[in-house]
PDB file of C-alpha atoms in Angstrom:
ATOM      1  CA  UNK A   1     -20.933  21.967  17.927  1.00  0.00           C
ATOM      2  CA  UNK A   2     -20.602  25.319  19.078  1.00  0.00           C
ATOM      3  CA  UNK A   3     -20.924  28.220  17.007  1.00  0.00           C
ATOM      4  CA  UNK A   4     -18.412  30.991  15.931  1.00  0.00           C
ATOM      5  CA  UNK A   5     -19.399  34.171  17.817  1.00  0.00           C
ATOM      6  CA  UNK A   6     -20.400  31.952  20.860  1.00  0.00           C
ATOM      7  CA  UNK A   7     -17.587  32.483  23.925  1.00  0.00           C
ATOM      8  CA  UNK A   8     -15.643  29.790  24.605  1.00  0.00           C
ATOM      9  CA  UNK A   9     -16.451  28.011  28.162  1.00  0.00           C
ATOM     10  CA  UNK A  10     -14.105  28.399  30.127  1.00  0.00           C
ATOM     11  CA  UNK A  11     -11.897  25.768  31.686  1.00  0.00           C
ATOM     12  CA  UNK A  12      -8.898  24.799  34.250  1.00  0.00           C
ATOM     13  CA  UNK A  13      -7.083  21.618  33.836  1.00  0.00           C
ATOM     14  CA  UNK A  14      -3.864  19.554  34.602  1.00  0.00           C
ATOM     15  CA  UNK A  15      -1.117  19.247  31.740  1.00  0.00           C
ATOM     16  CA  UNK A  16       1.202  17.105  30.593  1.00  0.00           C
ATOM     17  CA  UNK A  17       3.085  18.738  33.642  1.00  0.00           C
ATOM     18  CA  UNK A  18       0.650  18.297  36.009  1.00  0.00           C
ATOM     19  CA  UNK A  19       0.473  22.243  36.231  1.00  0.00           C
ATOM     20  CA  UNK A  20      -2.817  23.957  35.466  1.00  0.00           C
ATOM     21  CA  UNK A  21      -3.730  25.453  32.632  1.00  0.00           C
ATOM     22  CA  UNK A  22      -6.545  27.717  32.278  1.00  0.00           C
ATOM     23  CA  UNK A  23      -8.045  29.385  28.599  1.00  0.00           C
ATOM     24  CA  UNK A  24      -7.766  33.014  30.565  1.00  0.00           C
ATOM     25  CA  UNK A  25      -4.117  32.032  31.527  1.00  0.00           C
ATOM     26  CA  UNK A  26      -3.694  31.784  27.272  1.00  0.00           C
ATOM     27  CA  UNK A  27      -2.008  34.886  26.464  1.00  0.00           C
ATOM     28  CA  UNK A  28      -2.197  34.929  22.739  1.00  0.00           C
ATOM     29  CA  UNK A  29      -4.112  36.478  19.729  1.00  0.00           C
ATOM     30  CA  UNK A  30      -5.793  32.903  19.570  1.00  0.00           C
ATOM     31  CA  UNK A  31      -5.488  29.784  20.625  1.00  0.00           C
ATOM     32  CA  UNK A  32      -6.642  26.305  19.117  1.00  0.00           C
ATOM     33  CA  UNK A  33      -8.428  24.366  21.462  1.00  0.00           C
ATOM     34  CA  UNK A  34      -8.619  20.846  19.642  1.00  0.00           C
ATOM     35  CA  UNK A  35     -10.484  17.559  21.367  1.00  0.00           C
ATOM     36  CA  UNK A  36      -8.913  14.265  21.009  1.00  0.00           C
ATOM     37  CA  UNK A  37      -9.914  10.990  21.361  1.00  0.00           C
ATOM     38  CA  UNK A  38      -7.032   9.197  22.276  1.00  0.00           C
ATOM     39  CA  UNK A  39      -3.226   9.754  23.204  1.00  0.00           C
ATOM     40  CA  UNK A  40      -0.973   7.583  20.685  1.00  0.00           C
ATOM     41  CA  UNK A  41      -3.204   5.908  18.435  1.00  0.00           C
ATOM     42  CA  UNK A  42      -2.527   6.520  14.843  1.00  0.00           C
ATOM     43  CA  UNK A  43      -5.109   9.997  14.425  1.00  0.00           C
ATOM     44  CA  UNK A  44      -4.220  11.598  17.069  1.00  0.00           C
ATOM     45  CA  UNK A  45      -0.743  11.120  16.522  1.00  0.00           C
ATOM     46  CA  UNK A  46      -0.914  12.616  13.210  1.00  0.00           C
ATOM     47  CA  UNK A  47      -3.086  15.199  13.747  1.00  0.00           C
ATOM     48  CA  UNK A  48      -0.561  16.443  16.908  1.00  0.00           C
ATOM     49  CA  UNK A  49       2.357  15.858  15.136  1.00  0.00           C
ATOM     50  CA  UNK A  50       0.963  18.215  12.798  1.00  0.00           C
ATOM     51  CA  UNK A  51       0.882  21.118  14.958  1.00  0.00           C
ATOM     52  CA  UNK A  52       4.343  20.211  16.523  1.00  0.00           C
ATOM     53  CA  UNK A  53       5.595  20.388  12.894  1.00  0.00           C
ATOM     54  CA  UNK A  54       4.231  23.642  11.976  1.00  0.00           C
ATOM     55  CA  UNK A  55       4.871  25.310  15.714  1.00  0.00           C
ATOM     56  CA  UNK A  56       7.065  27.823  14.700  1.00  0.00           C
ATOM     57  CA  UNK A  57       4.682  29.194  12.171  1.00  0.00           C
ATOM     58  CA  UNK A  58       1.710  28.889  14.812  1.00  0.00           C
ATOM     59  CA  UNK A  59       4.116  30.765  17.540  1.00  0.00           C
ATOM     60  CA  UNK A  60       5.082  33.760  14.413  1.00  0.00           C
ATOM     61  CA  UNK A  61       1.324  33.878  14.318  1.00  0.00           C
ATOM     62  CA  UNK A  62       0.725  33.900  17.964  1.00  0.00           C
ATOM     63  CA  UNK A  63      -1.865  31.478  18.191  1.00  0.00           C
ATOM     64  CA  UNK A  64      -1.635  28.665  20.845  1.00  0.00           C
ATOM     65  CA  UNK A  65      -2.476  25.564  20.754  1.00  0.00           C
ATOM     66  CA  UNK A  66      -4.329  23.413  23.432  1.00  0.00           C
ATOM     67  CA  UNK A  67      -4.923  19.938  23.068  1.00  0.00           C
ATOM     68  CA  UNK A  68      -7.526  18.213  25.316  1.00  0.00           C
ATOM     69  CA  UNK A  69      -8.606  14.328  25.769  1.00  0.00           C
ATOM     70  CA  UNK A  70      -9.707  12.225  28.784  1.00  0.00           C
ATOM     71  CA  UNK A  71      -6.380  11.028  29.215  1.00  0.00           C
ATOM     72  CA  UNK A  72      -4.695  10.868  32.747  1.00  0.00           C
ATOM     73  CA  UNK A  73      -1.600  13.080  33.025  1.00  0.00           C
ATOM     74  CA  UNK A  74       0.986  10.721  33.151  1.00  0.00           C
ATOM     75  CA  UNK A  75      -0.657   8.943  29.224  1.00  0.00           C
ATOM     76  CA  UNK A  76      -0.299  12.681  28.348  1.00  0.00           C
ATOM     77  CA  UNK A  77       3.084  13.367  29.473  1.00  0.00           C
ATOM     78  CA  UNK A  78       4.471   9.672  27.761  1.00  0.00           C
ATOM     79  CA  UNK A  79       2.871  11.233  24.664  1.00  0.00           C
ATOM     80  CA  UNK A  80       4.273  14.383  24.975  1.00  0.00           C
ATOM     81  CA  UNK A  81       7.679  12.813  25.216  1.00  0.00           C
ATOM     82  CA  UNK A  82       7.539  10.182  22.192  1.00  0.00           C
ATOM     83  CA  UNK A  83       6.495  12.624  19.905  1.00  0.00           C
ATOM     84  CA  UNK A  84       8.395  16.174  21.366  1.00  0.00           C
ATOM     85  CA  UNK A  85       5.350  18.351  21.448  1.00  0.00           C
ATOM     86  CA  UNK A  86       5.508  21.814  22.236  1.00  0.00           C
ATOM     87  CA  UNK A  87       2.132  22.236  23.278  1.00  0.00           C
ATOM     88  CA  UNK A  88       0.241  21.992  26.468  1.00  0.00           C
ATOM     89  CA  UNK A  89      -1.913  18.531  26.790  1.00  0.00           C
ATOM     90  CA  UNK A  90      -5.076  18.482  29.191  1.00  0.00           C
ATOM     91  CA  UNK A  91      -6.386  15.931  30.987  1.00  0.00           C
ATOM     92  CA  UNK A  92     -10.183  16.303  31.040  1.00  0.00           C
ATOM     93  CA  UNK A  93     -10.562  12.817  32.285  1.00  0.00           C
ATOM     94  CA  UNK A  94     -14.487  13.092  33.477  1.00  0.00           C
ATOM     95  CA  UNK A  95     -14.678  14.803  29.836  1.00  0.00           C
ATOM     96  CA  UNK A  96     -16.581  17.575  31.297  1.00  0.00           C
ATOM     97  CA  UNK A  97     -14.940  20.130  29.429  1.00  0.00           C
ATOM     98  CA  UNK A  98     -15.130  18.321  26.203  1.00  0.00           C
ATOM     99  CA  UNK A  99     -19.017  18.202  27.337  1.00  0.00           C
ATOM    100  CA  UNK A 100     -19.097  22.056  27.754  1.00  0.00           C
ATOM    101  CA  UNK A 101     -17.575  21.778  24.202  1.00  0.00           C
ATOM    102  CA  UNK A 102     -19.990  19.656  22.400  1.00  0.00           C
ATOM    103  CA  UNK A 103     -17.466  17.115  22.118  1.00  0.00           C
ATOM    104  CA  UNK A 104     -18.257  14.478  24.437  1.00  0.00           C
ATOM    105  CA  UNK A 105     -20.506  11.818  24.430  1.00  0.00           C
ATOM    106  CA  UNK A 106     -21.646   8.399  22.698  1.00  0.00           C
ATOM    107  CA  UNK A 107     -20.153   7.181  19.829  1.00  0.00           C
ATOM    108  CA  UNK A 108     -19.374   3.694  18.101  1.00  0.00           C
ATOM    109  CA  UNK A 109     -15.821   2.667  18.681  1.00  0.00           C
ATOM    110  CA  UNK A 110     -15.143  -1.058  16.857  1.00  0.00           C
ATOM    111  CA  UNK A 111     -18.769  -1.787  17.438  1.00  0.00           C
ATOM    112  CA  UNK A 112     -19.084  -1.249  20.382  1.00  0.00           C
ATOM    113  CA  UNK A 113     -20.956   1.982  22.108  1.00  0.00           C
ATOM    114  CA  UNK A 114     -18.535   3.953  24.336  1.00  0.00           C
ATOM    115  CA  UNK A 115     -18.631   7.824  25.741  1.00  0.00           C
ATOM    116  CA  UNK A 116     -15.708   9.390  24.598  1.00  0.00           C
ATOM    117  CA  UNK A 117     -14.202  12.461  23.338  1.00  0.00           C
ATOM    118  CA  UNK A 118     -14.408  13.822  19.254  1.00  0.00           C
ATOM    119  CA  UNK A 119     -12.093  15.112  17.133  1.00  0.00           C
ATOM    120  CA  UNK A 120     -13.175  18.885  16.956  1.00  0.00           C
ATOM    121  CA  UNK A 121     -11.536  21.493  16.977  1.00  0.00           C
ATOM    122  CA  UNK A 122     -12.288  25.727  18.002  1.00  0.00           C
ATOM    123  CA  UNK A 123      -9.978  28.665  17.432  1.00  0.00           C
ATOM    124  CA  UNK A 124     -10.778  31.623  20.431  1.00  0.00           C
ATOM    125  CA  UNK A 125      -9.321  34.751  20.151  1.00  0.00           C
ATOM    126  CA  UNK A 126      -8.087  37.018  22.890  1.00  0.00           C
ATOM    127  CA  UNK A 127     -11.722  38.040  24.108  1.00  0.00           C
ATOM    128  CA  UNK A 128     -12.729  34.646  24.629  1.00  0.00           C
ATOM    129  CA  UNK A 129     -14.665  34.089  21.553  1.00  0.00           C
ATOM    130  CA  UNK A 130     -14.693  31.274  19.181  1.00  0.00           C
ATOM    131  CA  UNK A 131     -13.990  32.451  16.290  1.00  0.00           C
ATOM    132  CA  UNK A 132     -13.582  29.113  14.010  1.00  0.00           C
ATOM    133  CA  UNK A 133     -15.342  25.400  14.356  1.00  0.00           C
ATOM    134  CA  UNK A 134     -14.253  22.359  13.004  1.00  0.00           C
ATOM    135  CA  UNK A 135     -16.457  19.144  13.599  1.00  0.00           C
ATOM    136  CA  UNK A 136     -15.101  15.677  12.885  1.00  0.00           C
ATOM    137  CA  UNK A 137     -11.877  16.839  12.036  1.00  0.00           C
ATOM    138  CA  UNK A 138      -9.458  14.935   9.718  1.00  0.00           C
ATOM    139  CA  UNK A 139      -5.874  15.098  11.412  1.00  0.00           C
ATOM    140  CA  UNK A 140      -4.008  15.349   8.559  1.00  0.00           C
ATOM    141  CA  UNK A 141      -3.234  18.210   7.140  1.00  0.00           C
ATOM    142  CA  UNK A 142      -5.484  20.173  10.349  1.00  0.00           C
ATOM    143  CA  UNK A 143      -2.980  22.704  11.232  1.00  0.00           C
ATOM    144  CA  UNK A 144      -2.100  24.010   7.815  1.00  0.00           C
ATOM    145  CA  UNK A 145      -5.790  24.536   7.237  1.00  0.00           C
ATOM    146  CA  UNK A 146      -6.205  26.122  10.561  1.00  0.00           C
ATOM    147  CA  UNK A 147      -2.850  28.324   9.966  1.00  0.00           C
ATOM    148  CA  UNK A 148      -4.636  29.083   6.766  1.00  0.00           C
ATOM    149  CA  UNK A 149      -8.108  30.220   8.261  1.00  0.00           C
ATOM    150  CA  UNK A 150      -6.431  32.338  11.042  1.00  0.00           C
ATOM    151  CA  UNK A 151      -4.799  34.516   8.338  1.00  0.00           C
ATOM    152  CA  UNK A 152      -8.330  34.918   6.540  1.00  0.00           C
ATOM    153  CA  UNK A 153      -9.713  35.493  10.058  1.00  0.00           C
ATOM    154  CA  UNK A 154      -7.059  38.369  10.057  1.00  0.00           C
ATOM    155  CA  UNK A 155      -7.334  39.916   7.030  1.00  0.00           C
TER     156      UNK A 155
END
């Protein structure tokens, strides 16, 4: 897990879109960048419907939101769809960027031993520094709590 006060790595991938989407190209007072494992399975539908919900409160804020798995693009943009989120989706499908992240590697999925992508989260601010870490994150009820920490972050 990377710590706050560390800056963020920096990245450049393909969205839902297939456009590119880079954290510099972010022009907010902070953005969430949250890892996923999986687009459409129960978690990370409820942890992304969770920001979709609360979007017009993270928009009022002006905090972004970035979600990033090792989907393709086209599993990102079906997602996208079904559920009408407002967000950008990247595909970080050699999960290098999740590496760079600390949230990539070898975990135990149904018993068996897989790399994949986990559910943590960082909020960067304009500079480029992460400025909140969540590791192991439990989707529901994520964005309120981030929403929540951004305003103490603020204060």
């Amino acid at each position: 897990m990377l710590d706050p006060g560390t800056d963020a790595p920096s990245f450049s991938l393909p969205n839902q879109h297939g456009e590119t989407v880079s954290l510099e190209s972010i022009d907010a007072d902070y953005t969430v960048v949250y890892f996923y494992p999986r687009a459409d399975t129960p978690g990370c539908t409820t942890e992304a419907c969770g920001f979709r919900d609360a979007w017009d409160r993270f928009a009022a804020a002006d905090v972004a939101v970035v979600g990033i798995s090792d989907d393709p693009v086209d599993d990102l943009a079906d997602f996208a769809d079904k559920y009408d989120l407002p967000f950008h989706l990247l595909s970080d499908t050699d999960g290098s960027v999740a590496g760079a992240y600390d949230s990539y590697g070898e975990k135990n999925v149904f018993g068996n031993v897989v790399d994949g992508v986990f559910r943590n989260t960082y909020v960067v601010d304009a500079a480029g520094e992460i400025v909140l870490a969540y590791e192991g994150v439990d989707p529901e009820d994520h964005a309120e709590a981030i929403l929540a920490d951004v305003a103490d972050e603020r204060a």
